[in-house]
Coordinates of C-alpha atoms in Angstrom, one line a residue:
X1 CA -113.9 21.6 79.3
X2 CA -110.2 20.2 78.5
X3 CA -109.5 20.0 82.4
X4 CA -112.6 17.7 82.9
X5 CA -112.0 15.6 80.1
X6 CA -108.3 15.4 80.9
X7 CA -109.4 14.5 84.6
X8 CA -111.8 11.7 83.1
X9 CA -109.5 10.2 81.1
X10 CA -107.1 9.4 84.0
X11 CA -109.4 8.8 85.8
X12 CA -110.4 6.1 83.6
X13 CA -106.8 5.2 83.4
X14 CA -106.1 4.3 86.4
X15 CA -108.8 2.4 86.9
X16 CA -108.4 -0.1 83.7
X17 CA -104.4 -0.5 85.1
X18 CA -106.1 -1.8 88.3
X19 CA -108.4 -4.0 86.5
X20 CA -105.8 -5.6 84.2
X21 CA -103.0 -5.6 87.0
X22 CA -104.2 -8.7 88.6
X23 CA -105.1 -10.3 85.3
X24 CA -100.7 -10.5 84.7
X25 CA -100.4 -12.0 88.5
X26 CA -102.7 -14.4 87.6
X27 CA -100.9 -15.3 84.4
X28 CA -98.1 -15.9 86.6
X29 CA -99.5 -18.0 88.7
X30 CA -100.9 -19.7 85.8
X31 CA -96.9 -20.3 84.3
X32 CA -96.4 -21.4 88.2
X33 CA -98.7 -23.8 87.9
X34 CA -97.7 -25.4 84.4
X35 CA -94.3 -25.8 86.1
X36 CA -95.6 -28.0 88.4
X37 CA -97.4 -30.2 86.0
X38 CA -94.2 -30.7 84.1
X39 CA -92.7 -31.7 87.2
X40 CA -95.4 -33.9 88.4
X41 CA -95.3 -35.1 84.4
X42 CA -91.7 -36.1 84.7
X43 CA -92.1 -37.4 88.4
X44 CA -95.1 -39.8 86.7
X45 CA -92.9 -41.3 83.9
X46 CA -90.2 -42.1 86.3
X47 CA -92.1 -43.8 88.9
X48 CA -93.8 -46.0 86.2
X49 CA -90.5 -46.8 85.0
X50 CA -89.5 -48.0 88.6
X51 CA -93.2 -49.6 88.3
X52 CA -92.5 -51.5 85.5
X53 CA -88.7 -52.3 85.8
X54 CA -89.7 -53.6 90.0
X55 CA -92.8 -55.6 88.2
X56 CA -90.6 -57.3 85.4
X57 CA -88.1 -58.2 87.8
X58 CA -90.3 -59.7 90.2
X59 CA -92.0 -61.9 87.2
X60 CA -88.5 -62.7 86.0
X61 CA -87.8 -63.9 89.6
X62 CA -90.9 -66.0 89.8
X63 CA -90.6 -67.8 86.7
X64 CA -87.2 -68.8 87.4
X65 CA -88.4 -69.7 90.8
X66 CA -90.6 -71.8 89.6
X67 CA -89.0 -72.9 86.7
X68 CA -85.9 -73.8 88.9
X69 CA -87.9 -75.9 90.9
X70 CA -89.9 -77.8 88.3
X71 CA -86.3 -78.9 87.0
X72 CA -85.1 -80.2 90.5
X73 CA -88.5 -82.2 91.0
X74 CA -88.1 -83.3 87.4
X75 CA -84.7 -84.6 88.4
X76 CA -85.9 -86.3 91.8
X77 CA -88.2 -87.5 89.6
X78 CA -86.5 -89.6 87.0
X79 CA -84.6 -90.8 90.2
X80 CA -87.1 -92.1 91.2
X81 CA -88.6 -93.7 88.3
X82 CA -85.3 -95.4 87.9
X83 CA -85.5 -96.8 91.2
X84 CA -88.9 -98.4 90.8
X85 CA -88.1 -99.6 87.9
X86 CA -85.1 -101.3 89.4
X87 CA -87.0 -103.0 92.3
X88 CA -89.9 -103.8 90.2
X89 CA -87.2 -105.9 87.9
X90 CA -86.0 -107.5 91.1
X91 CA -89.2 -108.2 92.9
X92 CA -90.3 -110.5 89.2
X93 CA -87.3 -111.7 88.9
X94 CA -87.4 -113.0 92.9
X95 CA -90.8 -114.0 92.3
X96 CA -89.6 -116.2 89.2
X97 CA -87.7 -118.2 90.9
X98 CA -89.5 -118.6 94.4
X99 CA -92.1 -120.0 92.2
X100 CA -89.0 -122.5 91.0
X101 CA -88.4 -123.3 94.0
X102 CA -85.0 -122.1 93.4
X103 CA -82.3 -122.5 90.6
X104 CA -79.5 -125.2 90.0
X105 CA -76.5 -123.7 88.7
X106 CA -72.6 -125.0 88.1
X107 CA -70.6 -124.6 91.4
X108 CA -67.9 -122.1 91.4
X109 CA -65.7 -120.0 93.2
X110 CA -67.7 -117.3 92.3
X111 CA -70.8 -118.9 93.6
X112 CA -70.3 -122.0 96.1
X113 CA -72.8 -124.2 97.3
X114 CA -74.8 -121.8 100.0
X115 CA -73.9 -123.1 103.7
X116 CA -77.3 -121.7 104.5
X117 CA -79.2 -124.7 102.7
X118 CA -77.4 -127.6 104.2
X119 CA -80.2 -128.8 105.5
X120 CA -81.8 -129.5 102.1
X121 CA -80.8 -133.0 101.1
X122 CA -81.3 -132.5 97.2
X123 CA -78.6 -129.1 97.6
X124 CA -76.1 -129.8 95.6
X125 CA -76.2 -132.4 92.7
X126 CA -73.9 -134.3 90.1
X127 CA -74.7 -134.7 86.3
X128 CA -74.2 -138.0 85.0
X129 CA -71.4 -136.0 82.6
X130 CA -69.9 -134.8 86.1
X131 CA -71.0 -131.3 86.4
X132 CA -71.2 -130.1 90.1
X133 CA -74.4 -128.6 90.5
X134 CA -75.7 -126.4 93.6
X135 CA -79.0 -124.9 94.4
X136 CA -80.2 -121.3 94.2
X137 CA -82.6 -119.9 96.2
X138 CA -84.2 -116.4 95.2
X139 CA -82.0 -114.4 97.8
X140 CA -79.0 -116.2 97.0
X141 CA -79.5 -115.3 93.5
X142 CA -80.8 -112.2 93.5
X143 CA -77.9 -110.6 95.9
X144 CA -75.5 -112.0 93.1
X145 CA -77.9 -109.9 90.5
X146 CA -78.0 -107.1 92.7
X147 CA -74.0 -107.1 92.4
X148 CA -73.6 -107.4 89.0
X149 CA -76.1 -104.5 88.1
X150 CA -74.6 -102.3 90.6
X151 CA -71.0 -102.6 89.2
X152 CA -72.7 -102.2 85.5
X153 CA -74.8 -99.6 86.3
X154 CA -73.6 -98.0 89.5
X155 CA -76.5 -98.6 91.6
X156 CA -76.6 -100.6 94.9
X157 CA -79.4 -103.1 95.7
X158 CA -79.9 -105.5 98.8
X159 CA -82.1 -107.7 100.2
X160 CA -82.1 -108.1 104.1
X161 CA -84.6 -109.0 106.9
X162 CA -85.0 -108.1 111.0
X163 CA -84.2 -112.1 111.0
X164 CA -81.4 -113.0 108.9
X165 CA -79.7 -116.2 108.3
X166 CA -76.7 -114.8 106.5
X167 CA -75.0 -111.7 108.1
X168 CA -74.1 -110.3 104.9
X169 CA -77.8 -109.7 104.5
X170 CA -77.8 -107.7 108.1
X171 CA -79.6 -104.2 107.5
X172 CA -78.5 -100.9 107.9
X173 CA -80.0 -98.5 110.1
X174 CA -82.3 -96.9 107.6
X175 CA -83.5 -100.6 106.4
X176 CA -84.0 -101.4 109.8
X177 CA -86.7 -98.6 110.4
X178 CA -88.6 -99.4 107.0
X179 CA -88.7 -103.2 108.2
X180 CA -90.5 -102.4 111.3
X181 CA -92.5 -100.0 109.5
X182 CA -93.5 -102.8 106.9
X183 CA -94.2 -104.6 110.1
X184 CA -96.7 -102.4 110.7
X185 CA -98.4 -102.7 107.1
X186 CA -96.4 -100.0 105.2
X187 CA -95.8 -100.7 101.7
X188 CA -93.2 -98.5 101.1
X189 CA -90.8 -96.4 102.1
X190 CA -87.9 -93.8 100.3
X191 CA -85.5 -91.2 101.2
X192 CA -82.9 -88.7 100.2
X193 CA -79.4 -90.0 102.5
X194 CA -75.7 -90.0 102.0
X195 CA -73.9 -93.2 101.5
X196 CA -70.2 -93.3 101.4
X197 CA -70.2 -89.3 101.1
X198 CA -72.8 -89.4 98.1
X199 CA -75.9 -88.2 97.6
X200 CA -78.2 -91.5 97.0
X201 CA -82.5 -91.8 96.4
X202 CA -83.3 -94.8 98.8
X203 CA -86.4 -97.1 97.8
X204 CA -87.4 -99.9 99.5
X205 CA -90.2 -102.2 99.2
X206 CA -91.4 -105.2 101.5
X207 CA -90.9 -109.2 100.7
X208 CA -94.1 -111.3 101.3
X209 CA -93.8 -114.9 102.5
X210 CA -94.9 -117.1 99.3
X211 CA -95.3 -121.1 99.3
X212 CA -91.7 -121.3 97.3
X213 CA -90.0 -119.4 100.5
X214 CA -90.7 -122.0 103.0
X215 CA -88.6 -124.6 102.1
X216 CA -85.4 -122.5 103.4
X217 CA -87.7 -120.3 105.8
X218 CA -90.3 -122.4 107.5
X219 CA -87.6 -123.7 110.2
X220 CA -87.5 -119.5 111.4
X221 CA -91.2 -119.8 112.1
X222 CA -92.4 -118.3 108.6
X223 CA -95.8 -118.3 107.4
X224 CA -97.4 -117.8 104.2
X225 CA -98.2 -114.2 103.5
X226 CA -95.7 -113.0 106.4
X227 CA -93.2 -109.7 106.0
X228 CA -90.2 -111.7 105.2
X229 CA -88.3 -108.6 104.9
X230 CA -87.7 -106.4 102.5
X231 CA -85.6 -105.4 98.9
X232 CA -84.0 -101.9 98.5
X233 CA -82.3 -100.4 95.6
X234 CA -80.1 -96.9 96.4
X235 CA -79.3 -94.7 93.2
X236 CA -76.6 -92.0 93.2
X237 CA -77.8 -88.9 92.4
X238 CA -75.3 -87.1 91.1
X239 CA -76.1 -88.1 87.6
X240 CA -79.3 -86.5 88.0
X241 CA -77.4 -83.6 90.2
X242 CA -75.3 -82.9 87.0
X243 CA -78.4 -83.3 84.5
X244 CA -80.1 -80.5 87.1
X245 CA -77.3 -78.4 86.9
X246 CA -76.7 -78.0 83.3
X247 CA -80.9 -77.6 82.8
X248 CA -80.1 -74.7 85.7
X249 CA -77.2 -73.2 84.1
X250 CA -79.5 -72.9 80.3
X251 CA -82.7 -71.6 82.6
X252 CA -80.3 -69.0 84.4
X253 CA -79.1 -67.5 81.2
X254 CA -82.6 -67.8 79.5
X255 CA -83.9 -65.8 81.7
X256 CA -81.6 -63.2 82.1
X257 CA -81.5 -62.9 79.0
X258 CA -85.7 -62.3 78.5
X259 CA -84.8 -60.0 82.1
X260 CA -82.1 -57.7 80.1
X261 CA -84.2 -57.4 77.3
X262 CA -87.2 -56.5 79.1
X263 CA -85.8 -53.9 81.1
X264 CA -83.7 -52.8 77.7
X265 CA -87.3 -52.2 76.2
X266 CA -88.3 -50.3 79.5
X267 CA -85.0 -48.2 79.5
X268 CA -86.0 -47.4 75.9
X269 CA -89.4 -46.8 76.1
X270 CA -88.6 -44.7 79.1
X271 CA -85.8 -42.7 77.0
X272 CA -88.6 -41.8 74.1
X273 CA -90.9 -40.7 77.1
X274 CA -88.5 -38.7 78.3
X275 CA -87.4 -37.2 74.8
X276 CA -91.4 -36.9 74.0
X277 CA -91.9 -34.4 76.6
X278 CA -89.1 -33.0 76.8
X279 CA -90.4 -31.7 72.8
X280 CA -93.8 -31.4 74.0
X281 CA -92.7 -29.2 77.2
X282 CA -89.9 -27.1 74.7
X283 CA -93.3 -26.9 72.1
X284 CA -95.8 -26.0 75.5
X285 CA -93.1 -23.3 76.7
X286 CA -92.8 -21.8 73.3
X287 CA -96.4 -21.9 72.5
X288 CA -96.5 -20.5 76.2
X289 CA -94.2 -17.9 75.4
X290 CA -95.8 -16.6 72.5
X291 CA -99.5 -17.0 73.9
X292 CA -98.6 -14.4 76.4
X293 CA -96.7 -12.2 73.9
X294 CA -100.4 -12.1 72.6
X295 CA -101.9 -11.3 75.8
X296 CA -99.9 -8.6 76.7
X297 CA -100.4 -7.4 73.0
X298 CA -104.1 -8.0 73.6
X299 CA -104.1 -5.9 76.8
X300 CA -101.9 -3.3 74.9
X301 CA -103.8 -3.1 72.2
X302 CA -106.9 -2.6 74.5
X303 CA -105.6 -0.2 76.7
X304 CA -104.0 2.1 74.1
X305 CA -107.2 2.1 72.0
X306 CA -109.5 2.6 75.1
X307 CA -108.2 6.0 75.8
X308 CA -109.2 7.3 72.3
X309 CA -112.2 5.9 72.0
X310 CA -113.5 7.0 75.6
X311 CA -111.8 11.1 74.2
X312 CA -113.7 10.7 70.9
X313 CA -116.8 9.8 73.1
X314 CA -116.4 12.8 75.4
X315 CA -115.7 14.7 73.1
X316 CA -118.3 14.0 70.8
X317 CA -120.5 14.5 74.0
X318 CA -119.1 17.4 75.0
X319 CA -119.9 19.0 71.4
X320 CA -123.5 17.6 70.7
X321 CA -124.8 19.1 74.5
X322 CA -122.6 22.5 74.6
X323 CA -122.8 23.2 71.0
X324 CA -126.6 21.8 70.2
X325 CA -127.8 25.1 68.9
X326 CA -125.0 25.6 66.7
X327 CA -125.7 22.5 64.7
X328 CA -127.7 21.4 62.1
X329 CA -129.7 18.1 61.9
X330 CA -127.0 15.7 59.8
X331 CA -124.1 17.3 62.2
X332 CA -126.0 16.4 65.4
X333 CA -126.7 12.9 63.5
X334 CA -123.0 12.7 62.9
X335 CA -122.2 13.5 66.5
X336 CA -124.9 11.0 67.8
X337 CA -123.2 8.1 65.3
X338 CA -119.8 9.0 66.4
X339 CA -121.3 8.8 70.5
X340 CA -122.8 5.3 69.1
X341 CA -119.8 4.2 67.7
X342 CA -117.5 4.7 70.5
X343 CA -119.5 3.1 73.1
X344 CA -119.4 0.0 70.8
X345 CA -116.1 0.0 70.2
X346 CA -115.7 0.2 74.0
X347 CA -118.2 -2.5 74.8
X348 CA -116.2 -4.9 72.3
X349 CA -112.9 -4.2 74.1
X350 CA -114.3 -5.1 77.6
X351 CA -115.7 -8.1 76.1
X352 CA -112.1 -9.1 74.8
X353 CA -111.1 -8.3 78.1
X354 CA -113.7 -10.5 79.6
X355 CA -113.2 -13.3 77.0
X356 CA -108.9 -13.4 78.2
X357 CA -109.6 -13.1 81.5
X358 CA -112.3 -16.2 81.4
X359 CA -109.1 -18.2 80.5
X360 CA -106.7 -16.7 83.0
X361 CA -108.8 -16.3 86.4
X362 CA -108.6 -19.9 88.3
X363 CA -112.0 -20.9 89.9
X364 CA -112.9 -20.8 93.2
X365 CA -114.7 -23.6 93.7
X366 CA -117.5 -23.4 96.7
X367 CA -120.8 -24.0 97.9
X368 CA -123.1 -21.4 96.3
X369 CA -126.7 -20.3 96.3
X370 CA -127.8 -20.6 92.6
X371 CA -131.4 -18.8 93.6
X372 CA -129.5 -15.7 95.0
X373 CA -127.9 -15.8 91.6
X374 CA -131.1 -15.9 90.0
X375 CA -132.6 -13.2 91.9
X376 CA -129.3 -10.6 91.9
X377 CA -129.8 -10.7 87.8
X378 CA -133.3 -10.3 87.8
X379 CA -132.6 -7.5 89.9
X380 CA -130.2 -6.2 87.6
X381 CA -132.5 -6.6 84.9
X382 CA -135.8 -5.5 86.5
X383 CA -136.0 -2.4 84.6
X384 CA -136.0 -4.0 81.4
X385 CA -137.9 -6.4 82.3
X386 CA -140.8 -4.4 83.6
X387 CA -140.4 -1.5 81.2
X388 CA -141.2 -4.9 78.2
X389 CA -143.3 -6.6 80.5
X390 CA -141.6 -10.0 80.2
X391 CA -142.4 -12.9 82.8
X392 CA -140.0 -13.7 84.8
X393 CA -139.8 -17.6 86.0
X394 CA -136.9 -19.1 88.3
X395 CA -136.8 -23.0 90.2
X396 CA -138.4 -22.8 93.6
X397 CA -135.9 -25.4 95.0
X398 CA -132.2 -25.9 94.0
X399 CA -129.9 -29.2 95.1
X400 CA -126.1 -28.3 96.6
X401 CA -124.1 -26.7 94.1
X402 CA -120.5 -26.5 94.3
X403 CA -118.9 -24.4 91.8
X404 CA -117.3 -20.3 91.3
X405 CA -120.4 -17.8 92.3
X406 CA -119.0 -15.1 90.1
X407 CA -118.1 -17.6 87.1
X408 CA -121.9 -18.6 87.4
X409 CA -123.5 -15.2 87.7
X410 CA -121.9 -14.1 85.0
X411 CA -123.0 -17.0 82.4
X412 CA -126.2 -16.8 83.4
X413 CA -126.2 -13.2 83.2
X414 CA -124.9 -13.4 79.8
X415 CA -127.4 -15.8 79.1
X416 CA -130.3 -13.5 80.3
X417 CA -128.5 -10.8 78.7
X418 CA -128.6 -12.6 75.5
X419 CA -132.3 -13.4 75.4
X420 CA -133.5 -9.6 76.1
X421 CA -130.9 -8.5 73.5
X422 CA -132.1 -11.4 70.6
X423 CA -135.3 -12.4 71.9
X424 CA -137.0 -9.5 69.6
X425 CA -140.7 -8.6 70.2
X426 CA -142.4 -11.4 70.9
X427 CA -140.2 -11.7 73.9
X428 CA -142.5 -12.3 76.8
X429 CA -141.0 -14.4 79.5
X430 CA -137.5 -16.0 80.7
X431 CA -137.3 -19.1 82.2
X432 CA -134.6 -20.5 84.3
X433 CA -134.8 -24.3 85.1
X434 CA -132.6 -26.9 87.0
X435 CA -132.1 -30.5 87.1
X436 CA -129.6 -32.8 89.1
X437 CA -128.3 -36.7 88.3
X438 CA -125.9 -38.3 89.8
X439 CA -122.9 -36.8 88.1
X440 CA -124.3 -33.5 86.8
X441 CA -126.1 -30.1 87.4
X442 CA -127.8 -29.1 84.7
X443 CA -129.4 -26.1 84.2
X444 CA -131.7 -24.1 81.3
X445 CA -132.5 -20.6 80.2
X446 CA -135.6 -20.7 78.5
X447 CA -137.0 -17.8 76.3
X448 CA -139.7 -17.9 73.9
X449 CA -138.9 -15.0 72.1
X450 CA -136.9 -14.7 68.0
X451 CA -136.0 -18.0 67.2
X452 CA -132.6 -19.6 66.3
X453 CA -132.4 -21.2 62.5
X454 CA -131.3 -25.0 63.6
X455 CA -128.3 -24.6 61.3
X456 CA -127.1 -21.8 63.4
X457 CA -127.0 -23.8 66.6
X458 CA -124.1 -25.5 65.3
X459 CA -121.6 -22.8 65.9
X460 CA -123.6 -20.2 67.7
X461 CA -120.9 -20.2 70.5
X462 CA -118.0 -19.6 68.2
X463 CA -115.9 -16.4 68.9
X464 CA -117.5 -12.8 67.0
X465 CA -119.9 -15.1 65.7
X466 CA -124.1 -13.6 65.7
X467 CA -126.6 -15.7 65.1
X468 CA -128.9 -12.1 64.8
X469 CA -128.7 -10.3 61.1
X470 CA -130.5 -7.6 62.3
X471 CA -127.9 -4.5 62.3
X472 CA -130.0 -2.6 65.0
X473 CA -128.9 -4.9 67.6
X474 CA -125.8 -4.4 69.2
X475 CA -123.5 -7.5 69.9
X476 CA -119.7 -8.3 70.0
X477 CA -120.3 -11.7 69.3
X478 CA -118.5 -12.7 72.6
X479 CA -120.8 -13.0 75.1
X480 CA -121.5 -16.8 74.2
X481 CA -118.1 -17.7 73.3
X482 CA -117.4 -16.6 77.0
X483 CA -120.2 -18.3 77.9
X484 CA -118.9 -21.7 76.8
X485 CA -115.3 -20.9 78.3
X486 CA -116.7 -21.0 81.5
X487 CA -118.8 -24.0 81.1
X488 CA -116.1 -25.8 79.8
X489 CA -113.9 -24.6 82.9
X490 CA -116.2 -26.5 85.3
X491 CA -116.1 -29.1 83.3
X492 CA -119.4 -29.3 81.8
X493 CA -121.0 -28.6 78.4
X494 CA -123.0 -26.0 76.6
X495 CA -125.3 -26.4 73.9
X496 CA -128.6 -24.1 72.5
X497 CA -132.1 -25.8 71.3
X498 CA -134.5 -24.0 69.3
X499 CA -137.0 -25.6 66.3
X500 CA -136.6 -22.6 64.1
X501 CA -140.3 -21.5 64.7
X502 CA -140.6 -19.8 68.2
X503 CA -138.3 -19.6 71.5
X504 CA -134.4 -20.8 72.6
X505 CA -133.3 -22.7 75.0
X506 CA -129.8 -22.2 76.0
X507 CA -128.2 -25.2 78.6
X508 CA -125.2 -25.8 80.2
X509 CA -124.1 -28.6 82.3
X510 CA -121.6 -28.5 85.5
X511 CA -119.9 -32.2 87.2
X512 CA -120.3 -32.8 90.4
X513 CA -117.1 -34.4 90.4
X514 CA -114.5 -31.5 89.1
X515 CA -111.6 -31.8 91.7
X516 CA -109.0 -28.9 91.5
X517 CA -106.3 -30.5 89.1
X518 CA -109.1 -31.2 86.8
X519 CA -109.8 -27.5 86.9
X520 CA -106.7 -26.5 86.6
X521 CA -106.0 -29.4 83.4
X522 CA -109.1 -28.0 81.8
X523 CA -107.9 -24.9 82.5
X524 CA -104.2 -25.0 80.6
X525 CA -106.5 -27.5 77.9
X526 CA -108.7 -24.7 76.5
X527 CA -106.1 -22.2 77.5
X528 CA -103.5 -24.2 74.9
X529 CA -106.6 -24.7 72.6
X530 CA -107.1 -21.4 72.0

């Protein structure tokens, strides 16, 4: 008898170090994987520091852009507000005295009698005091306004024509294309040139033939309303250049300034990033560390008090079939407790086995046959199910659903397992249902057996917690709690309906859309959570 029990208990042995083997390679892979995540984690942070330090530069870089080129137009600009305001004062002040017919001032050296207008007898005059006097015209006097506002002001004017009487009025080469382009109805004409070696903003504007111009002009074959020729004012720019360049310098430095102390922010958002999970990584590794200090207790723990309880079972066997005869009624009671009580104990510690292992084992995510699950627990159940006479009712017609076979065959056959275990007497038929929407699979176990109290659905999938107060029944109080581990590993949710009166129904929902890393995220998620 001691041989065959000893021979068992290996036996056993070496079975539960082949079952919990793999379970420390998959933790291993588990820790391989959370190393990647870190990385990838770290990896992340940087490149949306890159992100955001590239982005704030290029805004920086556009704003000053623009910004440096609403200051030059604003510059051109006031150049050339300056200029039209210049030849707007000298086209009145031309047009005042063509409509005086000229203006008799004292003859000078500074301003002799014009050669020009010899052959106007009333030219030149004499007061009856004396006083010299000499006629005007609008060019004659507005060339001598032209000269003294340039030296005041820096700014050169001129008045010229394609025909001109006095050389001194002969047009440059850039007059000399706006003339013939006023001669072909053109109103206007400006541009950016160098004069001297200076930057200069050219405006020039046509001169129309009025009644007061023909008493010097009508002898060159001028008409009324004719292009006499034109008025141009030239304005240095580097007033406005130096204007532009101190705006620039204040822009430049504004704006590196808001660049520094944008990518200061980034550097130091980035640093706290950094430090954050670098502590939640130190806190992950520790609480990592001591998570599977607990598993390998947990297998400890389960291996170590496995082997007694499957001796004291034997054992207890062993003694209540060889030694029948030789006991009386409350020993062989006291045998049968102690057989009763061992098998529980053993059924809890392959539950706990179950419940780590539902944390540990990564999916394997495929295209499955949920009516072949259906079927392979009926099958497993048949004998129950017959034996109680309980109808049996699965969907005729189930959509593509992409998820772990084993992972599903074993909620639903906990789910099954639950209802024949809870559903009581009045258990007399299991129903499993499924429905598909766009982004989920849902399915139902339906029994109309014991009821649930609707206070008790709250936490009905809570570890060791039974929902059943009747001592009779056996339970760990794990099979649900696994049950929603694996639910939540796809992704999905878990939940139980019953109205207190008659029947349960237990559903569980699975996405459609659960790539890899979100099984492997919800994976670490409830592993950490727990």
């Amino acid at each position: 008898m001691k041989i065959h029990w000893a021979v068992g208990v290996a036996g056993y042995h070496s079975l539960y170090n082949h079952f919990t083997q793999p379970l420390f390679l998959l933790s291993g892979f588990a820790c391989m994987t959370e190393t990647s995540s870190k990385d990838s984690q770290k990896a992340t942070l940087i490149r949306n520091c890159i992100f955001y330090t590239v982005s704030w530069t290029l805004i920086c870089l556009f704003a000053t852009y623009w910004n440096v080129a609403e200051i030059k137009d604003k510059s051109l600009d006031l150049a050339q507000k300056e200029a039209r305001t210049i030849l707007d004062k000298d086209q009145a002040l031309r047009y005042w005295a063509t409509d005086h017919k000229g203006v008799y001032v004292p003859a000078t050296e500074a301003t002799p009698p014009n050669p020009y207008l010899s052959h106007i007898p009333e030219r030149d005059l004499l007061t009856p005091s004396g006083l010299h006097l000499t006629l005007m015209n609008p060019s004659y006097m507005l060339r001598q306004v032209m000269d003294r506002y340039g030296t005041l002001y820096n700014n050169k004017g001129h008045i010229t024509s394609l025909n001109t009487l006095n050389p001194i009025n002969k047009p440059d080469q850039w007059e000399t294309s706006a003339l013939q382009a006023f001669e072909t109805g053109k109103l206007e004409t400006s541009a950016y040139t160098e004069l001297d070696g200076q930057e200069y903003f050219r405006l020039m504007k046509p001169m129309f033939t009025k009644p007061g111009c023909l008493g010097c002009h009508a002898q060159q074959g001028y008409k009324e309303g004719d292009v006499r020729g034109g008025v141009s004012v030239s304005i240095p720019l580097a007033p406005y250049r130096k204007m532009e360049t101190d705006s620039l310098r204040s822009l430049y430095s504004t704006h590196l300034f808001f660049w520094a102390t944008g990518l200061f922010i980034i550097s130091l958002s980035f640093y706290r990033s950094i430090k954050r999970l670098a502590q939640r990584l130190a806190g992950e590794k520790l609480l990592q560390e001591q998570s599977e200090k607990i598993q390998l207790f947990a297998y400890s723990v389960a291996h170590d008090l496995k082997n007694p309880v499957i001796a004291i079972h034997a054992l207890a066997r062993v003694m209540n079939k060889r030694h029948l005869d030789g006991l009386d009624l409350k020993s062989r009671q006291y045998c049968e407790q102690i057989e009763k009580s061992a098998e529980q104990v053993s059924a809890l510690v392959d539950q706990i086995n179950a419940f780590i292992s539902s944390k540990e084992q990564p999916l394997q995510k495929a295209p499955l046959d949920f009516l072949e699950i259906c079927q392979t627990v009926r099958a497993e159940n048949d004998h129950r199910l017959r034996e109680r006479i309980i109808i049996w009712s699965e969907p005729l017609q189930v959509g593509v659903l992409e998820a772990d076979r084993l992972v599903i065959l074993r909620i639903i056959r906990n789910l099954v397992d639950n209802a024949l275990k809870y559903g009581g007497e009045t258990l007399s038929r299991i129903t499993i249902t499924y429905e598909e929407s766009a982004s989920l699979h849902t399915i139902r176990v339906i029994n109309d057996g014991r009821p649930i109290a609707p206070e008790d659905c709250q936490n009905i999938f809570q570890r060791y917690k039974r929902h059943c107060s009747d001592s009779a029944v056996e339970g760990t109080g794990l099979g649900l709690a696994i049950v929603r581990e694996l639910v939540d590993l796809h992704g999905g949710q878990v939940w139980v309906e019953s109205d207190g009166r008659q029947g349960v129904t237990f559903s569980f929902t699975i996405t459609k859309n659960l790539v890899d890393s979100q099984i492997r995220g919800l994976k670490r998620k409830k592993f950490r959570s727990s």
